[in-house]
mmCIF file of C-alpha atoms in Angstrom:
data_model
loop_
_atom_site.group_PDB
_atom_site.id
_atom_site.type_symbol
_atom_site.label_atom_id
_atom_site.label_comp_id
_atom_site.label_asym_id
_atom_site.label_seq_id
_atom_site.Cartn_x
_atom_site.Cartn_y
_atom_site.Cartn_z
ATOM 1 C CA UNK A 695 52.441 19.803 -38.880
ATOM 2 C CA UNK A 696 49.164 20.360 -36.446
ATOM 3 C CA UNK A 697 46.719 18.219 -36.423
ATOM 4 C CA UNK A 698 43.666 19.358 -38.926
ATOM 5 C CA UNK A 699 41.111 16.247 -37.763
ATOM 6 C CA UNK A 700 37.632 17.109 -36.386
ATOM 7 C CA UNK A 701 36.422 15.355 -33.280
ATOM 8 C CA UNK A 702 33.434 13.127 -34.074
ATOM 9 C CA UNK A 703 30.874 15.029 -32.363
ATOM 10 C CA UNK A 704 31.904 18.630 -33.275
ATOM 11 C CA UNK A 705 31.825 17.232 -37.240
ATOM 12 C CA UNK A 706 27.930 16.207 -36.277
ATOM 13 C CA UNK A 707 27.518 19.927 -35.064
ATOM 14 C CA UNK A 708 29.165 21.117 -38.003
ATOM 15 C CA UNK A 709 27.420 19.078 -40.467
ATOM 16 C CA UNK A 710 23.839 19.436 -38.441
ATOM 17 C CA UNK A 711 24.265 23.119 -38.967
ATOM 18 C CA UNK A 712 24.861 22.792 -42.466
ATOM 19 C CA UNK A 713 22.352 20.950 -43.402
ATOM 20 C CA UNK A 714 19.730 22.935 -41.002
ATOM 21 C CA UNK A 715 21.097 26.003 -43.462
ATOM 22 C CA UNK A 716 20.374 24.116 -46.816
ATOM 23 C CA UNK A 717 16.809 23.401 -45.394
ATOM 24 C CA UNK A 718 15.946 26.860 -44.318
ATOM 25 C CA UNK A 719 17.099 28.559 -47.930
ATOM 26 C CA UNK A 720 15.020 25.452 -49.745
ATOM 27 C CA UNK A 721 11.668 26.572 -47.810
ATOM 28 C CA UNK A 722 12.033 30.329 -48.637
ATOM 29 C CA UNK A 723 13.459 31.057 -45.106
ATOM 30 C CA UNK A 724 14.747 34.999 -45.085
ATOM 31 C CA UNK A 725 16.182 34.700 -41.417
ATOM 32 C CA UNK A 726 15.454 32.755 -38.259
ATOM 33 C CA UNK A 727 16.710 33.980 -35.043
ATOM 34 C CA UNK A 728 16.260 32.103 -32.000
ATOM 35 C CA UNK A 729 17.266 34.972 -29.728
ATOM 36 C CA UNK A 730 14.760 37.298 -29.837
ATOM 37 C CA UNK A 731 12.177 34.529 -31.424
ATOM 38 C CA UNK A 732 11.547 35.942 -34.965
ATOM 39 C CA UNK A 733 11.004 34.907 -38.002
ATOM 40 C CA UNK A 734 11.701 36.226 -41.210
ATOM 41 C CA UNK A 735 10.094 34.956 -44.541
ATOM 42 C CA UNK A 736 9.655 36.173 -48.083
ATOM 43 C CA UNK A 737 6.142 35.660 -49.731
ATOM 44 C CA UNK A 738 5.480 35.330 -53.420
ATOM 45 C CA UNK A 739 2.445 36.295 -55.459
ATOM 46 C CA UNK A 740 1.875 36.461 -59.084
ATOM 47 C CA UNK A 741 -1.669 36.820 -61.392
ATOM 48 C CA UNK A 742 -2.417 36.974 -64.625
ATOM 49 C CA UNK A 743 -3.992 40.289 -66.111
ATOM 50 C CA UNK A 744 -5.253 41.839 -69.309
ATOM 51 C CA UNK A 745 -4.667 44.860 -70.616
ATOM 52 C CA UNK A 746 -7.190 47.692 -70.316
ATOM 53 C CA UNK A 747 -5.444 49.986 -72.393
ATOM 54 C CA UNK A 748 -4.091 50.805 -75.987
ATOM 55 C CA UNK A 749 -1.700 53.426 -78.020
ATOM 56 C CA UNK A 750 -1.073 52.977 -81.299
ATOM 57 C CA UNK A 751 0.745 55.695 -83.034
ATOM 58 C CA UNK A 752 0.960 55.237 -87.022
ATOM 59 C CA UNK A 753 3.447 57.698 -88.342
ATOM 60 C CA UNK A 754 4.321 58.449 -92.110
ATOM 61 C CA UNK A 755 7.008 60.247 -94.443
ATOM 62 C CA UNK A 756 7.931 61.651 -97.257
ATOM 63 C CA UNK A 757 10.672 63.391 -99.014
ATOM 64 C CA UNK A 758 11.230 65.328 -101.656
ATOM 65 C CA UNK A 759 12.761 68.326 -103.414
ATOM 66 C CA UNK A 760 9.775 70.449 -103.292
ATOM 67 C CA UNK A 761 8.033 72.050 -99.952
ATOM 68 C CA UNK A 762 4.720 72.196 -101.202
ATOM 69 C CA UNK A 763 4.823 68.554 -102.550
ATOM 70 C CA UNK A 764 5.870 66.326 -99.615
ATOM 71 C CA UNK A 765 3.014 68.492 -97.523
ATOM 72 C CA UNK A 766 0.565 67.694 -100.128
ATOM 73 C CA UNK A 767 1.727 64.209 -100.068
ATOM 74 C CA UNK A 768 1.423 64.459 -96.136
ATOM 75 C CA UNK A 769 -2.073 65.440 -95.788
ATOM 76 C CA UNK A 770 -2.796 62.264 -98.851
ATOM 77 C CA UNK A 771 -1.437 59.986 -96.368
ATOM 78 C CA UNK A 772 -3.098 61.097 -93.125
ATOM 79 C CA UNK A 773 -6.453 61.055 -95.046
ATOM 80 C CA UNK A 774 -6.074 57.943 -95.913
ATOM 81 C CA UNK A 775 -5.019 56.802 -92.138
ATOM 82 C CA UNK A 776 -8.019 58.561 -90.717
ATOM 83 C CA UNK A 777 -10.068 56.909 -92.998
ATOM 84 C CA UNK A 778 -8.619 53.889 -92.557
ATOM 85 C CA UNK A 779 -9.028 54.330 -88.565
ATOM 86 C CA UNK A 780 -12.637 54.991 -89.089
ATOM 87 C CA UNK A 781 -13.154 51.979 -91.136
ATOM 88 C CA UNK A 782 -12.213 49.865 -88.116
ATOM 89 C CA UNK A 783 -14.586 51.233 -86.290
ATOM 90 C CA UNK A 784 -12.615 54.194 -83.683
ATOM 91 C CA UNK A 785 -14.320 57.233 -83.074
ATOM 92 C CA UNK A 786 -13.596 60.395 -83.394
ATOM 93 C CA UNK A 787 -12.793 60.911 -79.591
ATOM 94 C CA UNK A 788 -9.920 57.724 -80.183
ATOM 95 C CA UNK A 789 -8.381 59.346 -82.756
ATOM 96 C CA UNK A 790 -5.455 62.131 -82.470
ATOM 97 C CA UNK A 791 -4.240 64.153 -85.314
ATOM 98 C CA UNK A 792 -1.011 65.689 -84.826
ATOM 99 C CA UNK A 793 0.236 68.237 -86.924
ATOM 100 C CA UNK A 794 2.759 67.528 -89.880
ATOM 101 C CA UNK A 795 6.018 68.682 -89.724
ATOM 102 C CA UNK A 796 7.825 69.388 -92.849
ATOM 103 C CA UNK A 797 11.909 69.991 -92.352
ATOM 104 C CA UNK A 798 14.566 71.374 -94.463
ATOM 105 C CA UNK A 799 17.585 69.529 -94.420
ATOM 106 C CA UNK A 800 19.711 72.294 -96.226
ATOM 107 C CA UNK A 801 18.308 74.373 -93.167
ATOM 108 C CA UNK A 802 19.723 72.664 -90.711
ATOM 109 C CA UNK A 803 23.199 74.248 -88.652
ATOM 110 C CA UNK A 804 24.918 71.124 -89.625
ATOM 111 C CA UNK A 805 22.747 70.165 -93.309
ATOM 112 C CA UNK A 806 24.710 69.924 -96.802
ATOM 113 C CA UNK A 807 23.476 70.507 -99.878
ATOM 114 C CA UNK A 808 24.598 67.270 -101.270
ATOM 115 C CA UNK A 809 21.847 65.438 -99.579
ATOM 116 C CA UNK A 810 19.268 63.783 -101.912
ATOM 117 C CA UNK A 811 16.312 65.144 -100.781
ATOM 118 C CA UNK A 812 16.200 68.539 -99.557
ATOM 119 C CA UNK A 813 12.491 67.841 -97.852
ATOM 120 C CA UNK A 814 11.971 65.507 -94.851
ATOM 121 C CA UNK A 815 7.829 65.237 -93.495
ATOM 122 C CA UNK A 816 6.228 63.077 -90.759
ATOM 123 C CA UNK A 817 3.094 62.894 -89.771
ATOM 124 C CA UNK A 818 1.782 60.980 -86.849
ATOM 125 C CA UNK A 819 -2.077 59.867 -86.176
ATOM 126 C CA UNK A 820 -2.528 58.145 -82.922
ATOM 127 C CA UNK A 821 -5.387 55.819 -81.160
ATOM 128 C CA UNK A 822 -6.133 55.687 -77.867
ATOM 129 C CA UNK A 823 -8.389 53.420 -77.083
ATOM 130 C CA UNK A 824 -9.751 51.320 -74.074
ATOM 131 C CA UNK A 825 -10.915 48.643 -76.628
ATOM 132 C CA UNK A 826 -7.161 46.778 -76.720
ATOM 133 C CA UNK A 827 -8.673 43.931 -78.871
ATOM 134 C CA UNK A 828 -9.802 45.984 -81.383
ATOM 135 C CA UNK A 829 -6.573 48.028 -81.720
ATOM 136 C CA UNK A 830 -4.503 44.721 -81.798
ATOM 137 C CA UNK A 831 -6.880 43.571 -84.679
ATOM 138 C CA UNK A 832 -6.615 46.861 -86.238
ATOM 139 C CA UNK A 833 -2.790 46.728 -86.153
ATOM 140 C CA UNK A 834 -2.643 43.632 -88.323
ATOM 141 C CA UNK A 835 -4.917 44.677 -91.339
ATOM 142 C CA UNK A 836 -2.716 47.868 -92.446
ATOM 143 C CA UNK A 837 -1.725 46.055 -95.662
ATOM 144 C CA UNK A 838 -4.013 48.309 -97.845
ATOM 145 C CA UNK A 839 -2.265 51.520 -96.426
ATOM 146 C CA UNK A 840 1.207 50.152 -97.150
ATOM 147 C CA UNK A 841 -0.274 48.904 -100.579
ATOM 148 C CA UNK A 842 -1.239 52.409 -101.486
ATOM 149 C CA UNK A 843 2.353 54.019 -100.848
ATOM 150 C CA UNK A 844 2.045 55.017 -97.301
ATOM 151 C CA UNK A 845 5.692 54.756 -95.571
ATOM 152 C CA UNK A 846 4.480 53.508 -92.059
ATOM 153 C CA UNK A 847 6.804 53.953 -89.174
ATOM 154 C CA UNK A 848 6.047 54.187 -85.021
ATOM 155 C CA UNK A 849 6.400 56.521 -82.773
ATOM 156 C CA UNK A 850 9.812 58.678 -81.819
ATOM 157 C CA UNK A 851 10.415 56.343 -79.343
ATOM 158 C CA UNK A 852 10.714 53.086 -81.236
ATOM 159 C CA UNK A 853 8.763 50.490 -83.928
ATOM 160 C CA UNK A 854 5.342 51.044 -84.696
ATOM 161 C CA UNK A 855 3.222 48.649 -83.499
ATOM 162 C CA UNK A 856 0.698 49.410 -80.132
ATOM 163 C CA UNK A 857 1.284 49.579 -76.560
ATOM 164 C CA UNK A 858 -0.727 48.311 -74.631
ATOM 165 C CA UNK A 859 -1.178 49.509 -70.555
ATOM 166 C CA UNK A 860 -2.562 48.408 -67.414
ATOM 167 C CA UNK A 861 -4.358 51.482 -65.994
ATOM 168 C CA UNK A 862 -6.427 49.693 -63.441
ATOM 169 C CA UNK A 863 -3.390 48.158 -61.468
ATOM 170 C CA UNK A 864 -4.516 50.021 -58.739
ATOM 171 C CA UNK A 865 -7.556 48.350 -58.162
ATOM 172 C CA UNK A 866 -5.411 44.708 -58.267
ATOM 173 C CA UNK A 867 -2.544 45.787 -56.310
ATOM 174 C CA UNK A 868 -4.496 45.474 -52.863
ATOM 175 C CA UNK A 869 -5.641 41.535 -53.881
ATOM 176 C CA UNK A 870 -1.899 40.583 -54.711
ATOM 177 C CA UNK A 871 -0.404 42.110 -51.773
ATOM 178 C CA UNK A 872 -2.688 40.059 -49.639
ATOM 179 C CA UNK A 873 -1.605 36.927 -51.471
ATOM 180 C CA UNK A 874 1.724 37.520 -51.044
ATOM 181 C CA UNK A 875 0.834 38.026 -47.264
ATOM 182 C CA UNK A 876 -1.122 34.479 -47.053
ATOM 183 C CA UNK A 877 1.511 32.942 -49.040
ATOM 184 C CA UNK A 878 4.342 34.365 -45.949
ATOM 185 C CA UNK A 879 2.423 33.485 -43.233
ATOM 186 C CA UNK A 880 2.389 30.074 -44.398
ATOM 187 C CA UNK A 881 5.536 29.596 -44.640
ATOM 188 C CA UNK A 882 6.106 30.879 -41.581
ATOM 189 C CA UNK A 883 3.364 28.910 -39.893
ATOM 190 C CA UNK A 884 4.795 25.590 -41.126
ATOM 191 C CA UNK A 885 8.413 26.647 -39.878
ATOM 192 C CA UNK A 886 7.138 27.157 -36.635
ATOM 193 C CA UNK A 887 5.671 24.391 -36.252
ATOM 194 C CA UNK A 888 8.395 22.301 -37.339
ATOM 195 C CA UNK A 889 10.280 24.769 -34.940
ATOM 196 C CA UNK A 890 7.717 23.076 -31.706
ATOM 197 C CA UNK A 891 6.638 26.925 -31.790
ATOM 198 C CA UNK A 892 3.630 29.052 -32.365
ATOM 199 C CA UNK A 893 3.573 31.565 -34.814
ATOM 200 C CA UNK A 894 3.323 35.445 -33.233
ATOM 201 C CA UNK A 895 2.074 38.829 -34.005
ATOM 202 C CA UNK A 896 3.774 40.412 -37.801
ATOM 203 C CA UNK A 897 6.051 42.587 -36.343
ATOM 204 C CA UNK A 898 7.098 44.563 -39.534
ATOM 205 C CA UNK A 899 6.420 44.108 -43.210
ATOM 206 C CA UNK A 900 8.455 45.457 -46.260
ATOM 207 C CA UNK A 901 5.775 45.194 -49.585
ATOM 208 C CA UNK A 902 9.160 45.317 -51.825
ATOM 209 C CA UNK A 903 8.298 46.039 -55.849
ATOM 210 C CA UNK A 904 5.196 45.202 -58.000
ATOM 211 C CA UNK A 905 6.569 44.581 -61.055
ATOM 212 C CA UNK A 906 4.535 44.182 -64.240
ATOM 213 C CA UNK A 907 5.672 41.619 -67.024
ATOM 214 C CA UNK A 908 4.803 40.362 -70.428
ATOM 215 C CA UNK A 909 2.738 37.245 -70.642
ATOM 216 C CA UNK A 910 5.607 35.618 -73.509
ATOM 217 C CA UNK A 911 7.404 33.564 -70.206
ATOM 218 C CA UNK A 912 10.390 36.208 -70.367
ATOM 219 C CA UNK A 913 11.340 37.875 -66.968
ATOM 220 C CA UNK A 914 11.867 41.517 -68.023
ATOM 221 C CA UNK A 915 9.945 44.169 -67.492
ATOM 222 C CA UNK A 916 7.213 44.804 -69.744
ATOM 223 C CA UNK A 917 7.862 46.378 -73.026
ATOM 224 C CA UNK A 918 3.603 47.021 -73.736
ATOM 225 C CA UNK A 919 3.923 45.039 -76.873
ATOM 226 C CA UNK A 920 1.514 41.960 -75.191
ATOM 227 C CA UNK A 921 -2.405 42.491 -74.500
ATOM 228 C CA UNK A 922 -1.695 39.977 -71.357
ATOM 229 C CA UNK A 923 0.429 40.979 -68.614
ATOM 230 C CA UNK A 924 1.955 38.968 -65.398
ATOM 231 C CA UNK A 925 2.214 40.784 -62.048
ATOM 232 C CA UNK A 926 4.573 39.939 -59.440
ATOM 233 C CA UNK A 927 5.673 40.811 -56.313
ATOM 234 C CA UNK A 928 7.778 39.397 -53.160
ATOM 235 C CA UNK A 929 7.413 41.138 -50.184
ATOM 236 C CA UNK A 930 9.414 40.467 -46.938
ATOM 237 C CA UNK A 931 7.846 40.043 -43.551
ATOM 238 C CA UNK A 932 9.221 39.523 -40.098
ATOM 239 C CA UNK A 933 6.557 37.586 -37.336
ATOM 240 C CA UNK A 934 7.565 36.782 -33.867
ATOM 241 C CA UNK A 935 7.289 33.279 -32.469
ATOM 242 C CA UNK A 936 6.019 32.446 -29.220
#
């Protein structure tokens, strides 16, 4: 059987190296390469933002047996959602009417007469609105419309309920890539000099993906159901080291 042992002074190579690897990945170290005297480092920056911008589509239905009816019913309903709209305070120029839309089920390619109701409406008024905090008040004092028989649904898409945006990232996006920047060279800096080196000229930069979250501490994507929004982003540079 060969002999598996390690000499005592390659195991302290081996076990140098090993450790010099655990250190590097615990201070954020991307690559280091002694060779052509680079660094490479990830840097990290997050902020907390606020929405600037609201949608809130309240849809309705009804159903019936009779066309006329469930459109008369309809244009009840979207009264009394306009009204209700205006009574919060939105303006004209926040509100959007969409047409109803009225649909015969016996119609349809597919439809059978043997469904209850031969009529199926929906009608959709929307607010968009700058002012989020008055739209999220606004969403939670839609008891009287539900009290009065209004069927309340969202949009096509999913729940009701508003979305809220961030229109203005833009104007942010410059600020947290220059964190992110500050927070690399940092890193870098303090690796260097641990290193007996000087940190060098950035010799390339990748700005990787802003992403936008919700401000409930989950780590998807956001879903525009929270007026308060985290932005993150790590970005990769690569400095030289003199």
């Amino acid at each position: 059987m060969a002999d598996t042992r390690i000499g005592f002074f390659p195991a302290l190579l081996l076990g140098g190296g090993i450790a010099l690897g655990g250190w590097l990945v615990g201070q954020g170290m991307e690559r280091f390469r002694l060779a052509d005297r680079s660094i490479t480092v990830k840097g990290l920056a997050e902020q907390e933002v606020k929405s600037d911008f609201a949608i809130w589509t309240l849809g309705f239905r009804r159903g019936g047996n009779e066309f006329g009816a469930v459109q008369q019913a309809l244009n009840g309903d979207r009264e009394r959602v306009i009204a209700f709209l205006r009574g919060q305070g939105f303006e004209d120029a926040e509100i959007e009417v969409r047409p109803l839309q009225v649909q015969d089920l016996y119609a349809r390619e597919w439809g059978s007469s043997s469904v209850p109701l031969r009529f199926n409406g929906l009608g959709q008024v929307t607010v968009k609105s700058a002012r989020v905090e008055a739209v999220a008040q606004a969403a939670g004092k839609v008891d009287p419309l539900i009290q009065a028989g209004i069927q309340l649904s969202g949009d096509n898409e999913g729940p009701g309920g508003p979305r809220f945006q961030l229109r203005g990232f833009n104007d942010i996006k410059p600020r947290l890539l220059q964190e992110a920047t500050h927070n690399a060279r940092e890193q870098a800096a303090r690796f260097a000099a641990d290193a007996g080196a000087e940190l060098g000229p950035l010799k390339s930069a990748n700005q990787g993906v802003i992403r936008v979250l919700d401000d409930d501490g989950g780590d998807n994507d956001s879903t525009g159901r929270t007026i308060g929004k985290r932005l993150r982003v790590v970005s990769t540079f690569e400095f030289g080291l003199d």
